Coordinates of C-alpha atoms and ligand atoms in Angstrom, one line a residue:
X1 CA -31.7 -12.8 5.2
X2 CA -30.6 -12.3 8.3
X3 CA -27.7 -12.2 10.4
X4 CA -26.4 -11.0 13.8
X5 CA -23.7 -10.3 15.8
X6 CA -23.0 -9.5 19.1
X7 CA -20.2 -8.4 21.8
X8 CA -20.3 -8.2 25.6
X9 CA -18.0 -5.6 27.3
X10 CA -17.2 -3.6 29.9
X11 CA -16.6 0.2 30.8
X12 CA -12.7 -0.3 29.7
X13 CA -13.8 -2.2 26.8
X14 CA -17.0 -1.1 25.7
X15 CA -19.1 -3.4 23.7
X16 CA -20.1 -0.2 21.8
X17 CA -16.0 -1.1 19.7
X18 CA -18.1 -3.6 17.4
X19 CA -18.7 -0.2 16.0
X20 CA -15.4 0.9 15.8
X21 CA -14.0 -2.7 14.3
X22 CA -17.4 -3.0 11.6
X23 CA -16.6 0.8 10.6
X24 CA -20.6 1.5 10.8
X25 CA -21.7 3.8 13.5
X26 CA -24.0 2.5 16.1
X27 CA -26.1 5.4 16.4
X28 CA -26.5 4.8 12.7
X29 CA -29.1 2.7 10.3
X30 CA -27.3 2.3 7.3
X31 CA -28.2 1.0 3.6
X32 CA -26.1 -0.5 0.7
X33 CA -27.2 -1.5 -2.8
X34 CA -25.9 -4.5 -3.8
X35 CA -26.9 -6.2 -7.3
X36 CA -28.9 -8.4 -5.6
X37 CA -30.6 -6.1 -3.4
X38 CA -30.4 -4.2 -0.5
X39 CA -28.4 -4.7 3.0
X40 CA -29.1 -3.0 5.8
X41 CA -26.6 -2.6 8.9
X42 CA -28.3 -1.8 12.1
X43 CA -27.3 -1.7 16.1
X44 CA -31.1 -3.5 17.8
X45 CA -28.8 -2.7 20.9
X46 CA -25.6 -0.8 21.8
X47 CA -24.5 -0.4 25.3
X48 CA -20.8 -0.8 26.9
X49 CA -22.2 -4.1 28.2
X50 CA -24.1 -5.0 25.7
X51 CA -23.9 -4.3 21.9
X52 CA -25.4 -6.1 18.8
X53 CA -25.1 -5.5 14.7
X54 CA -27.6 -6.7 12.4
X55 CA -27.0 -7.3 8.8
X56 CA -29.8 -7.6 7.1
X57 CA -30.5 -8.5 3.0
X58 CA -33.5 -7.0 1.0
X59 CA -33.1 -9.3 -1.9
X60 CA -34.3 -8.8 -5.4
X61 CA -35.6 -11.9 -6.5
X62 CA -36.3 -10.3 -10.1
X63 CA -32.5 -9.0 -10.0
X64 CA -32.0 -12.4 -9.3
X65 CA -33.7 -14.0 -11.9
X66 CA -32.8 -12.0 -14.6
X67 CA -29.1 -12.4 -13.7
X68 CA -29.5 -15.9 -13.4
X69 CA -30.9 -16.6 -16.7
X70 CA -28.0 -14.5 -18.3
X71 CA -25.0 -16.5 -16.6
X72 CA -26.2 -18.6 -13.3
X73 CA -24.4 -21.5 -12.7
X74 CA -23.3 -21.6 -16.5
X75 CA -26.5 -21.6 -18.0
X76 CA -28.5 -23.1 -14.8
X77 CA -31.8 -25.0 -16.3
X78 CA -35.1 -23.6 -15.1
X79 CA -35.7 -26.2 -13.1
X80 CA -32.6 -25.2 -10.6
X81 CA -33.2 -21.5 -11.2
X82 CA -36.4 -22.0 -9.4
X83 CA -35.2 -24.1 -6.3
X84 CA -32.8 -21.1 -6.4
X85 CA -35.3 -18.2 -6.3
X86 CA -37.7 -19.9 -3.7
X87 CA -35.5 -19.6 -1.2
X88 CA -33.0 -17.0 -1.5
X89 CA -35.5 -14.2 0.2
X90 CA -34.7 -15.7 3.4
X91 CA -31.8 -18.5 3.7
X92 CA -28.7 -17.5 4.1
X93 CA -26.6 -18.1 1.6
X94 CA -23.5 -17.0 -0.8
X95 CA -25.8 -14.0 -1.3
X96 CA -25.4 -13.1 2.4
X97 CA -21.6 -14.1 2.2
X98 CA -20.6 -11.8 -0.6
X99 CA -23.1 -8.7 1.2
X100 CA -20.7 -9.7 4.6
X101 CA -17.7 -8.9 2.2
X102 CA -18.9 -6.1 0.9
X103 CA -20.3 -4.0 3.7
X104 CA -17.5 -5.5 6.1
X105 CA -14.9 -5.3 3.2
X106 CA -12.2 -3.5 6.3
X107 CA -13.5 -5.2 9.0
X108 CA -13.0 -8.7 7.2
X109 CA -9.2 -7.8 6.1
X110 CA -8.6 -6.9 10.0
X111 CA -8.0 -2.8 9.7
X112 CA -9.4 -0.9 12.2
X113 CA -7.6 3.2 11.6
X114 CA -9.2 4.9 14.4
X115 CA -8.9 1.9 17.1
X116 CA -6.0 -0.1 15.3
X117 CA -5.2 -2.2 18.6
X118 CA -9.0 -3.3 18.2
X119 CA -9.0 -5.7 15.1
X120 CA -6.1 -8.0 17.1
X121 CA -7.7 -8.4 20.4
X122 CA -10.4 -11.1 20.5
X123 CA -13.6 -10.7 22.3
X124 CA -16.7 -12.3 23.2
X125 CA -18.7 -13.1 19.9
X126 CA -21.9 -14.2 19.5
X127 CA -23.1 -15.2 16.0
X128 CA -27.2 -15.5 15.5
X129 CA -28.6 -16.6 11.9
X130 CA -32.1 -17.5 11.9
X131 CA -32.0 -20.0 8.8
X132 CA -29.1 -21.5 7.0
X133 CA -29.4 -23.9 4.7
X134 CA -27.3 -26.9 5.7
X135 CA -26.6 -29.5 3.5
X136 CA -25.8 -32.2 5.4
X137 CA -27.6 -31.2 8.4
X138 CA -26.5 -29.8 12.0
X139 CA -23.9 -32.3 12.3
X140 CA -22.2 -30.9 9.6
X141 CA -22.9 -27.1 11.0
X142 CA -20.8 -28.6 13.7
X143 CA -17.8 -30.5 12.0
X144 CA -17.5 -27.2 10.4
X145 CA -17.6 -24.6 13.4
X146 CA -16.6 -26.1 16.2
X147 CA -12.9 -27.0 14.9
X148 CA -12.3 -23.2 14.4
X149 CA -13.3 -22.2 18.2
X150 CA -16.6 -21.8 18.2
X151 CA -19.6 -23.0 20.4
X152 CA -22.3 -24.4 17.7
X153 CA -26.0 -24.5 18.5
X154 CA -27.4 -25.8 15.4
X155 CA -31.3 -26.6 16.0
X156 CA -32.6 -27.7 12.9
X157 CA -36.1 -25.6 11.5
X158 CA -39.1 -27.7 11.4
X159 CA -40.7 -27.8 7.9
X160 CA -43.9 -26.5 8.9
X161 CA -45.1 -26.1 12.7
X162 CA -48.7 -26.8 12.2
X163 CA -47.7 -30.3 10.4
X164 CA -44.5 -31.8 12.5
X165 CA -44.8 -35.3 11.5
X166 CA -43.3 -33.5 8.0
X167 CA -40.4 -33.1 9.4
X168 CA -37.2 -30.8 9.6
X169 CA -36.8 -28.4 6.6
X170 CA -33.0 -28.5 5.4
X171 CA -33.0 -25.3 7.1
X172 CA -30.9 -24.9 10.5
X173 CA -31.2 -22.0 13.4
X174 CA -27.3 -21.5 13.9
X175 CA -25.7 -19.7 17.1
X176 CA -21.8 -19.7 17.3
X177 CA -20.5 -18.4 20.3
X178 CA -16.5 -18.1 21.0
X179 CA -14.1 -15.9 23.3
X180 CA -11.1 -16.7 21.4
X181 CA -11.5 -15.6 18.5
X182 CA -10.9 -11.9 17.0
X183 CA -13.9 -10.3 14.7
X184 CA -12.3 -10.5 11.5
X185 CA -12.3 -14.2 12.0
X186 CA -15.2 -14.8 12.8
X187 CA -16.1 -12.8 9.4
X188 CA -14.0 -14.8 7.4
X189 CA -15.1 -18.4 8.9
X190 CA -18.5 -17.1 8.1
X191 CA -17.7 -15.8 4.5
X192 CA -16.4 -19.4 3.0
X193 CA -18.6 -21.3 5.7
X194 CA -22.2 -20.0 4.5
X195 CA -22.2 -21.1 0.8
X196 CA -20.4 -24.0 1.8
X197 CA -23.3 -25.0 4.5
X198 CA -25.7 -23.9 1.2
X199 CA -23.5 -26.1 -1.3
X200 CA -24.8 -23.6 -3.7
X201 CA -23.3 -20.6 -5.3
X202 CA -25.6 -17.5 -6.7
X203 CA -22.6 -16.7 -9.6
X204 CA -20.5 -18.7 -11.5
X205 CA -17.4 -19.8 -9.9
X206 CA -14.5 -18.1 -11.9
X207 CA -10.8 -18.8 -10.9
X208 CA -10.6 -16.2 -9.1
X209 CA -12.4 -17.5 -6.7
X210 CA -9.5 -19.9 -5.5
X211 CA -7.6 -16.8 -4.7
X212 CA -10.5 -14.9 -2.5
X213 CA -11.3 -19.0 -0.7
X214 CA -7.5 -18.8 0.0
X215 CA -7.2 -15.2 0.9
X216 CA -10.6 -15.8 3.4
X217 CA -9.5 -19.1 4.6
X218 CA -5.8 -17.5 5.7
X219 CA -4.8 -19.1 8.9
X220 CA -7.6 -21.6 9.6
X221 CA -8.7 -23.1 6.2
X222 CA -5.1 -25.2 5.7
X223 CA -5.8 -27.1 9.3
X224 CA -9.7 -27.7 9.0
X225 CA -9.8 -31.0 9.0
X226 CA -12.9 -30.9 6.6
X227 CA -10.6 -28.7 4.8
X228 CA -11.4 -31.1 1.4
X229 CA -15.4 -30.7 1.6
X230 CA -14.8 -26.8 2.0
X231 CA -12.8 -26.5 -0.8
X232 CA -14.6 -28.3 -3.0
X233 CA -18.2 -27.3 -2.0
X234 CA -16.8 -23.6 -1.8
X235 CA -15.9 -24.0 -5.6
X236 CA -18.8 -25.7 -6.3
X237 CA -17.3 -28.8 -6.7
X238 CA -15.2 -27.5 -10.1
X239 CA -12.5 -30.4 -9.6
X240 CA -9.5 -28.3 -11.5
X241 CA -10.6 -25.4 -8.9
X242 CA -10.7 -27.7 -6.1
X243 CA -7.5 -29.6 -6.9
X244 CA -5.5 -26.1 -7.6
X245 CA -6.5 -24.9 -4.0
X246 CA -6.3 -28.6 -2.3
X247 CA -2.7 -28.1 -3.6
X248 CA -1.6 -24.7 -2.5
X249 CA -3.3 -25.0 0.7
X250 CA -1.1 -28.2 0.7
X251 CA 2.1 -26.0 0.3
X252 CA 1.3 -23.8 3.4
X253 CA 0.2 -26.2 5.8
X254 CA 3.9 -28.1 4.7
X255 CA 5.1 -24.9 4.7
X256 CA 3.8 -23.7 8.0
X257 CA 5.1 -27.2 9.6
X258 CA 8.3 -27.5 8.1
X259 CA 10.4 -25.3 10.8
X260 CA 12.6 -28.3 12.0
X261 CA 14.9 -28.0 9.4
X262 CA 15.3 -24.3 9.9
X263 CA 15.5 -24.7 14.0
X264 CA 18.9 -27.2 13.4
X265 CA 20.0 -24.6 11.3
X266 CA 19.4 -22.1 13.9
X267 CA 20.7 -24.1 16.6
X268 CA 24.3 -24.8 14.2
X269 CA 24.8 -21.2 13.8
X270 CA 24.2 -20.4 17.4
X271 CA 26.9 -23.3 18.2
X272 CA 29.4 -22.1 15.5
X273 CA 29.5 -18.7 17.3
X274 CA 30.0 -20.1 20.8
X275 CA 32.8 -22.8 19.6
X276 CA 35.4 -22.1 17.0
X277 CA 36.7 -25.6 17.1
X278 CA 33.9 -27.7 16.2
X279 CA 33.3 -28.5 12.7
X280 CA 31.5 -25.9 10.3
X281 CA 27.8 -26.9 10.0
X282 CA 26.3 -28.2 7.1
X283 CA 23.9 -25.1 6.8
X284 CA 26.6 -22.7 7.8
X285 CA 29.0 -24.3 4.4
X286 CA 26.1 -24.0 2.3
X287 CA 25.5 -20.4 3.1
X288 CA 29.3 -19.8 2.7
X289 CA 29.0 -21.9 -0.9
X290 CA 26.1 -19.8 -2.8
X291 CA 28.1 -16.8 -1.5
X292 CA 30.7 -17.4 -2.8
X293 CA 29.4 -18.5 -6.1
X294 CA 27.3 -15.1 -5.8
X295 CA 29.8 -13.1 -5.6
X296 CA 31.9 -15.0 -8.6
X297 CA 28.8 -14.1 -10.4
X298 CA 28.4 -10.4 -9.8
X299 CA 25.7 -10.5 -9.4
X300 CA 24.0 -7.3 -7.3
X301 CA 20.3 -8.0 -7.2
X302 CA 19.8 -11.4 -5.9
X303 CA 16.6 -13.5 -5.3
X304 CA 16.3 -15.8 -2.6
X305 CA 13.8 -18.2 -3.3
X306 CA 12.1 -20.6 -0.5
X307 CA 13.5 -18.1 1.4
X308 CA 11.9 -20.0 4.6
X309 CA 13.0 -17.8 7.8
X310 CA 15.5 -15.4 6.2
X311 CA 19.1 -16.6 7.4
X312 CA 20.4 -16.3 4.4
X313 CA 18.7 -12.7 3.1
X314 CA 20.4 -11.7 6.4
X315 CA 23.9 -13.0 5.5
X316 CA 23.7 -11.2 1.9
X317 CA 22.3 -7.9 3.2
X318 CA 26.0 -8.0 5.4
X319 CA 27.7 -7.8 2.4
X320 CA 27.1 -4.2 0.3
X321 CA 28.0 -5.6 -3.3
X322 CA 24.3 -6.7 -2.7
X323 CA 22.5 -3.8 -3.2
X324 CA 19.0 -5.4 -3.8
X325 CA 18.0 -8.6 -2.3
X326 CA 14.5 -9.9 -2.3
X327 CA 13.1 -13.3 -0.5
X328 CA 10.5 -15.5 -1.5
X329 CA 8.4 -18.0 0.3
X330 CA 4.9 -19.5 0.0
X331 CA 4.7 -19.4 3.9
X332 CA 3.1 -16.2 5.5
X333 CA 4.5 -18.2 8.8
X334 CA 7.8 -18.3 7.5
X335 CA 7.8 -14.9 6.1
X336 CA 6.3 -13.5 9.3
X337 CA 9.7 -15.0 11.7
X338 CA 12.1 -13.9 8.5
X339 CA 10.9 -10.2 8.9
X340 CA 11.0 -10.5 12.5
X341 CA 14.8 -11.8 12.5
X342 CA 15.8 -9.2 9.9
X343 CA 14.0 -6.2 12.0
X344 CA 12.6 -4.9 9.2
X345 CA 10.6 -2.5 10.7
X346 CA 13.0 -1.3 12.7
X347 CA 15.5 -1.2 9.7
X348 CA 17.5 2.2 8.8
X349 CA 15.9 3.4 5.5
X350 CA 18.8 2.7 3.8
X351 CA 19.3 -1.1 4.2
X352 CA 14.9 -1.4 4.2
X353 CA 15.3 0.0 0.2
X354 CA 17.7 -3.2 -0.4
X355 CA 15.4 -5.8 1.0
X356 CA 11.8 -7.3 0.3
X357 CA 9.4 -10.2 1.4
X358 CA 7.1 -11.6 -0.9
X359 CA 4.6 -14.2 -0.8
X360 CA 4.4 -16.3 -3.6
X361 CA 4.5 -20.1 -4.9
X362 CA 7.6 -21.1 -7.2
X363 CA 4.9 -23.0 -8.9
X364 CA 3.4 -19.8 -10.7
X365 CA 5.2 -18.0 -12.6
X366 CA 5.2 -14.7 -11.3
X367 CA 6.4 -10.4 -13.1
X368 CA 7.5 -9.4 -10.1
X369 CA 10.9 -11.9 -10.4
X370 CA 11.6 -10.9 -14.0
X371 CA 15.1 -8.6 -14.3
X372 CA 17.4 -9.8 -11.2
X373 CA 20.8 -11.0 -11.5
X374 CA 20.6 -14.2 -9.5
X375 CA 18.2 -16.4 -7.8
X376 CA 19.1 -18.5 -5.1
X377 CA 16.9 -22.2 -4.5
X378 CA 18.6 -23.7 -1.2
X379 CA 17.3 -26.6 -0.6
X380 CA 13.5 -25.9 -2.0
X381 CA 13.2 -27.9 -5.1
X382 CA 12.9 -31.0 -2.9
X383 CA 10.0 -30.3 -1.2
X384 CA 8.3 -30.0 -4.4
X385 CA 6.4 -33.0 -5.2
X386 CA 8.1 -34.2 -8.6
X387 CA 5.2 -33.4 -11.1
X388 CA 5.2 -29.7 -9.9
X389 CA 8.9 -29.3 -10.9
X390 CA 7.9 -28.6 -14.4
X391 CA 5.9 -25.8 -13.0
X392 CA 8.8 -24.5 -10.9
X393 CA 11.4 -24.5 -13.9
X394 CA 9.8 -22.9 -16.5
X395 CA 9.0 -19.9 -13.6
X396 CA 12.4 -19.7 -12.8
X397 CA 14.1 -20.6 -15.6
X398 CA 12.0 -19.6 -18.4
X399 CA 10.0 -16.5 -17.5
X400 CA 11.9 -14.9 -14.5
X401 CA 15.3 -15.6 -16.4
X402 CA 18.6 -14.4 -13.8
X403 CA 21.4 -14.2 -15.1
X404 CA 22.3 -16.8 -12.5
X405 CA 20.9 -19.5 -10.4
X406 CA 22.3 -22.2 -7.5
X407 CA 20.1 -24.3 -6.9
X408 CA 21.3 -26.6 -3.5
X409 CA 20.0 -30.1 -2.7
X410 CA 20.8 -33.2 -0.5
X411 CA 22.9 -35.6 -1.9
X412 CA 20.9 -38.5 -1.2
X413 CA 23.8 -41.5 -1.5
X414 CA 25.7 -39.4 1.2
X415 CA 22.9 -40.5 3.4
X416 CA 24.4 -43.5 5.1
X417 CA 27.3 -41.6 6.4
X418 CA 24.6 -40.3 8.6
X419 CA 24.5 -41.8 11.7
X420 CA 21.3 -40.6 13.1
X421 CA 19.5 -41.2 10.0
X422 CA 17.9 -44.6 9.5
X423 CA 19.0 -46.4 6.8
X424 CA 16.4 -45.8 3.7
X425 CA 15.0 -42.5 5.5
X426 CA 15.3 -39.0 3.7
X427 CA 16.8 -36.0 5.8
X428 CA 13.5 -34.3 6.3
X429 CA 9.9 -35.6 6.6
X430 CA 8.8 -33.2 3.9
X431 CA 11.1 -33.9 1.6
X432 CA 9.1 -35.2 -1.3
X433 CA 12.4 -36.9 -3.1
X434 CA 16.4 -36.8 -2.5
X435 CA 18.2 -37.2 -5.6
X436 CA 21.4 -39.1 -6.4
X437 CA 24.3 -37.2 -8.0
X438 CA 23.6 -38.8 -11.3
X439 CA 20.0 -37.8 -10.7
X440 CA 20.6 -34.1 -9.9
X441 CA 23.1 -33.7 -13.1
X442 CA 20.9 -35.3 -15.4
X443 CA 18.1 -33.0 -14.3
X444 CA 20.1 -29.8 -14.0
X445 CA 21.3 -30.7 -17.6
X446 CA 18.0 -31.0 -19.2
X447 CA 16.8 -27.7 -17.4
X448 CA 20.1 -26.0 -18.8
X449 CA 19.5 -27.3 -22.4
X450 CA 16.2 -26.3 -22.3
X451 CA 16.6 -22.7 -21.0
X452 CA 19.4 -21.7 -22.5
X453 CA 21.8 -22.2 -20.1
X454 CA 25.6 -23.9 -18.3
X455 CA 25.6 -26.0 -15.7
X456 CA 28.5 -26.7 -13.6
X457 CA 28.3 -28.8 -10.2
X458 CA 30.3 -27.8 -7.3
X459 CA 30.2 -30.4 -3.9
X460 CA 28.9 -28.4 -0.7
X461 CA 30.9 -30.5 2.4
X462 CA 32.8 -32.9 2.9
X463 CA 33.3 -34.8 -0.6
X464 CA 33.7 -38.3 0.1
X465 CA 35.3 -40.5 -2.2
X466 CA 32.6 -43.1 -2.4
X467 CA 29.0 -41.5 -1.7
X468 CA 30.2 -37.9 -2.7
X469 CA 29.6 -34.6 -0.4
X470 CA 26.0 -33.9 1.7
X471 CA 25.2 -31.1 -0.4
X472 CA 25.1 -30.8 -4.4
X473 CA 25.1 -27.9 -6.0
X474 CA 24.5 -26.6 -9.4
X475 CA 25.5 -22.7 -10.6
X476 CA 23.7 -22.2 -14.1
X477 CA 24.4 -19.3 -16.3
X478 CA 22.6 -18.1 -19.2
X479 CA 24.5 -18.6 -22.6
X480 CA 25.2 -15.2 -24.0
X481 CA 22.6 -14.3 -26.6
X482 CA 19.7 -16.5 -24.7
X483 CA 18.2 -13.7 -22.9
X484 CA 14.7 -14.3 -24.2
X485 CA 12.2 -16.2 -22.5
X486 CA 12.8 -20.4 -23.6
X487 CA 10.6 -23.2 -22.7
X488 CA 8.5 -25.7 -24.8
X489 CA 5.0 -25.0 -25.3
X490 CA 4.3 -28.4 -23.0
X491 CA 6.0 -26.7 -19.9
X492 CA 4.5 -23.2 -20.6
X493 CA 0.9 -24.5 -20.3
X494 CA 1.9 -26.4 -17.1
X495 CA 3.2 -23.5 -15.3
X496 CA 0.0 -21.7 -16.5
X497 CA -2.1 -24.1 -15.3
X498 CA -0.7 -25.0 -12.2
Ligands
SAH1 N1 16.0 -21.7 1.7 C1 15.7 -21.9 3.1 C2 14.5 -22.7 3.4 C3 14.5 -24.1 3.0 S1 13.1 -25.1 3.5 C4 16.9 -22.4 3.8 O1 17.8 -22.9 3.2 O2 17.0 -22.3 5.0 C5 12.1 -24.9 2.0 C6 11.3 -23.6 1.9 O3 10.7 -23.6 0.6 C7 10.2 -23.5 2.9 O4 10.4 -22.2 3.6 C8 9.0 -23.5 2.1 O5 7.9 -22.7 2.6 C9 9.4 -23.1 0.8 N2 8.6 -23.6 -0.3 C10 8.2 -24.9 -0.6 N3 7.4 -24.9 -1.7 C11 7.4 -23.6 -2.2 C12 6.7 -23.1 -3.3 N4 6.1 -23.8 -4.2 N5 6.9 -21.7 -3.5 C13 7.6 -21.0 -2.6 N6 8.2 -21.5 -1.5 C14 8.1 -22.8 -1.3

């Protein structure tokens, strides 16, 4: 197996940096064992103009067998463990992938420490692999490249030279050329791409391996638009896998495209600073609401949850009784503009000990949220599609347990007081339901019940006598002596398995 890469460059930028960003000197023939084999990292050429890495995979196909017999593909039959071992030798495959991760383990993740400007820059790439097996032909090499920046030259491999009218093998020559793209993409695409191409995986496909598709597929894998064939191919076609990715990848991309909500919040506080006359804005009440039901609460260490771009983790961090306040979001994107508004990294270290970002989804319960005060969810629970709520409860309710928790949403009958919003239309496009007041009480009172805790309701805006106010809110508060962790065994099992 067989792989290559190669730069271009000039005296400034030397091509020779491909040494630099794979961490593996060009001067340099290096070895690593892997338990398949052996890989091999070597330069054929390395000039400033001109500079080329090979990776290439010794395998041992007795290695291989004997692993396979032991736990292949769940107890592959013979009959699949030999397609499997013919082949492997050459083809790249999941074999080559996991070798990629593991000799370019720092490259992949980005982190360059002597050249760290190197790993952001793109550069002209040039990917050579002699034979990858391509279900579904070069068409498909292509539908699964090209959308990601590359230049695909995908020339299928004759079956056997001397006897053409045979015809192609499922084998493909593959060249991807790009400009725009920076190495540790290029790694990743590769990575998830090259068992998907081989729609064959040499281990069996634990859960784990929805985390390392996601973590690889960071920033590209949510927009593919054969985003579903990757997925499921990747986790070789386990459906629970599949579906559990399909879903969270789901939640970024929504994630990553919701920002109009948060822009007209932006754009209302900008305008409530420059005009004092103009009615408060919805957002700006809102803020002022939790606040103030935080502050009723006493509560010091405060989780804000769907944090999205960090407005309100700013407001709290003005006020000192917070002392440690921690957002929340399932969007890198989001989390990304939140640290950038609250200057983080140029934060005293003072006020950086009292805040923290951390990605994560609601839907999963999750240690690090156990022990605060108070959680905050302004307006999140709506963009959860209704069967994931379950999930969402029992991790916030059940096992992270505040003291505390608003949770904000619209008031859907207050709607048609609205008058930009057409008449049977929700607030926001990714707002998977908008609940009634009857609605939202009798929900909040089941979670309560459930969990152990009070629910009171308090009307965010103006609270018109007919349709009620734009906002509802609910503040629970544990009962004293329901501290432990509630939840029926039903809900437990969904937030596990979600
Ligand atoms: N609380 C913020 C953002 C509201 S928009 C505000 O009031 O301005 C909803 C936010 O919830 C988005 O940032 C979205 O990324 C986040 N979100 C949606 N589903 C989530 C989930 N399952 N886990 C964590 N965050 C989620």
């Amino acid at each position: 197996m067989f792989l290559t890469i190669s730069t271009t460059g000039t005296a400034e930028r030397p091509a020779t940096d491909l040494g630099y960003l794979l961490h593996k000197h060009p001067d340099n023939a290096q070895t690593f064992s892997t338990s398949y084999g052996t890989a091999h990292v070597l330069y054929p050429e390395a000039s400033a103009e001109r500079c080329t890495a090979a990776l290439l995979l010794e395998v041992d196909a007795v290695a291989l067998v004997r692993r396979g017999k032991g736990k292949g593909r769940g107890g592959a039959p013979d009959a699949a463990l030999a397609q499997y071992v013919n082949d492997r030798p050459y083809a790249a495959s999941s074999l080559l992938a996991v070798a990629l991760s593991a000799v370019f383990s720092t490259a992949m993740k980005g982190q360059c420490r002597a050249k760290p400007e190197l790993p952001g820059e793109t550069r002209p790439l040039r990917v050579e692999v002699p034979a990858v097996p391509a279900r579904g032909g070069a068409d498909l090499v292509r539908q699964l490249f090209a959308p990601l920046g590359w230049t695909v030259t995908a020339e299928p491999v004759v079956l056997d030279p001397e006897f053409p009218e045979w015809g192609d093998s499922r084998y493909v020559r593959l060249v991807l050329e790009s400009e725009s793209l920076t190495l540790a993409e290029a790694l990743r695409h590769l990575y998830v791409l090259l068992p998907v191409l081989d729609d064959a995986k040499h281990y069996w496909v634990a859960p784990d391996e929805v985390d390392k598709l996601l973590r690889a597929g960071e920033g590209w894998l949510a927009e593919h638009p054969e985003q579903k064939l990757i997925t499921s191919r990747y986790l070789s076609r386990r459906w629970s896998l599949t579906r559990e990715a399909m879903e969270r990848l789901e939640l970024v991309r929504l994630a990553e495209t919701d920002d109009s909500e948060v822009e007209e919040i932006d754009n209302a506080v900008e305008e409530e600073t420059e005009t004092e006359e103009r009615p408060t804005p919805l957002a700006v009440q809102r803020r002022d609401a939790i606040l103030a039901a935080l502050r009723a609460s006493g509560a010091a260490r405060v989780l804000d949850l769907g944090c999205g771009q960090g407005q309100l983790v700013q407001a709290l961090l003005k006020d000192p009784a917070f002392t440690e306040i921690v957002g929340v979001d399932v969007s890198m994107r989001a989390l990304t503009i939140a640290s950038r508004r609250l200057k983080l990294d140029r934060m005293g270290e003072r006020q950086a000990a009292r805040v923290q970002l951390l990605q994560g989804s609601l839907a999963y319960t999750d240690k690090r949220l156990k022990g605060y005060d108070a959680a905050v969810l302004c307006e999140v629970v709506e963009h959860l599609d209704l069967p994931r709520l379950p999930a969402l409860e029992y991790a916030v309710f059940g096992a992270a347990r505040p003291r505390t928790v608003l949770v904000t949403t619209p008031n859907v009958e207050y709607n048609v007081r609205w008058e930009t919003l057409p008449a049977g239309h929700s607030r926001h496009s990714d707002h998977r339901f908008e609940w009634t007041r009857e609605e939202f009480r009798a929900w909040a009172t089941t979670v309560a019940e459930r969990h152990g805790y009070e629910a009171e309701f308090v009307p965010v805006g103006p609270d018109d006598p007919e349709v009620g106010p734009p906002t509802q809110m609910a503040v629970f508060t544990l009962r004293t002596g329901s501290e432990t962790v509630t939840g029926t065994t039903t809900e437990k099992k969904e937030a596990k398995a979600a």
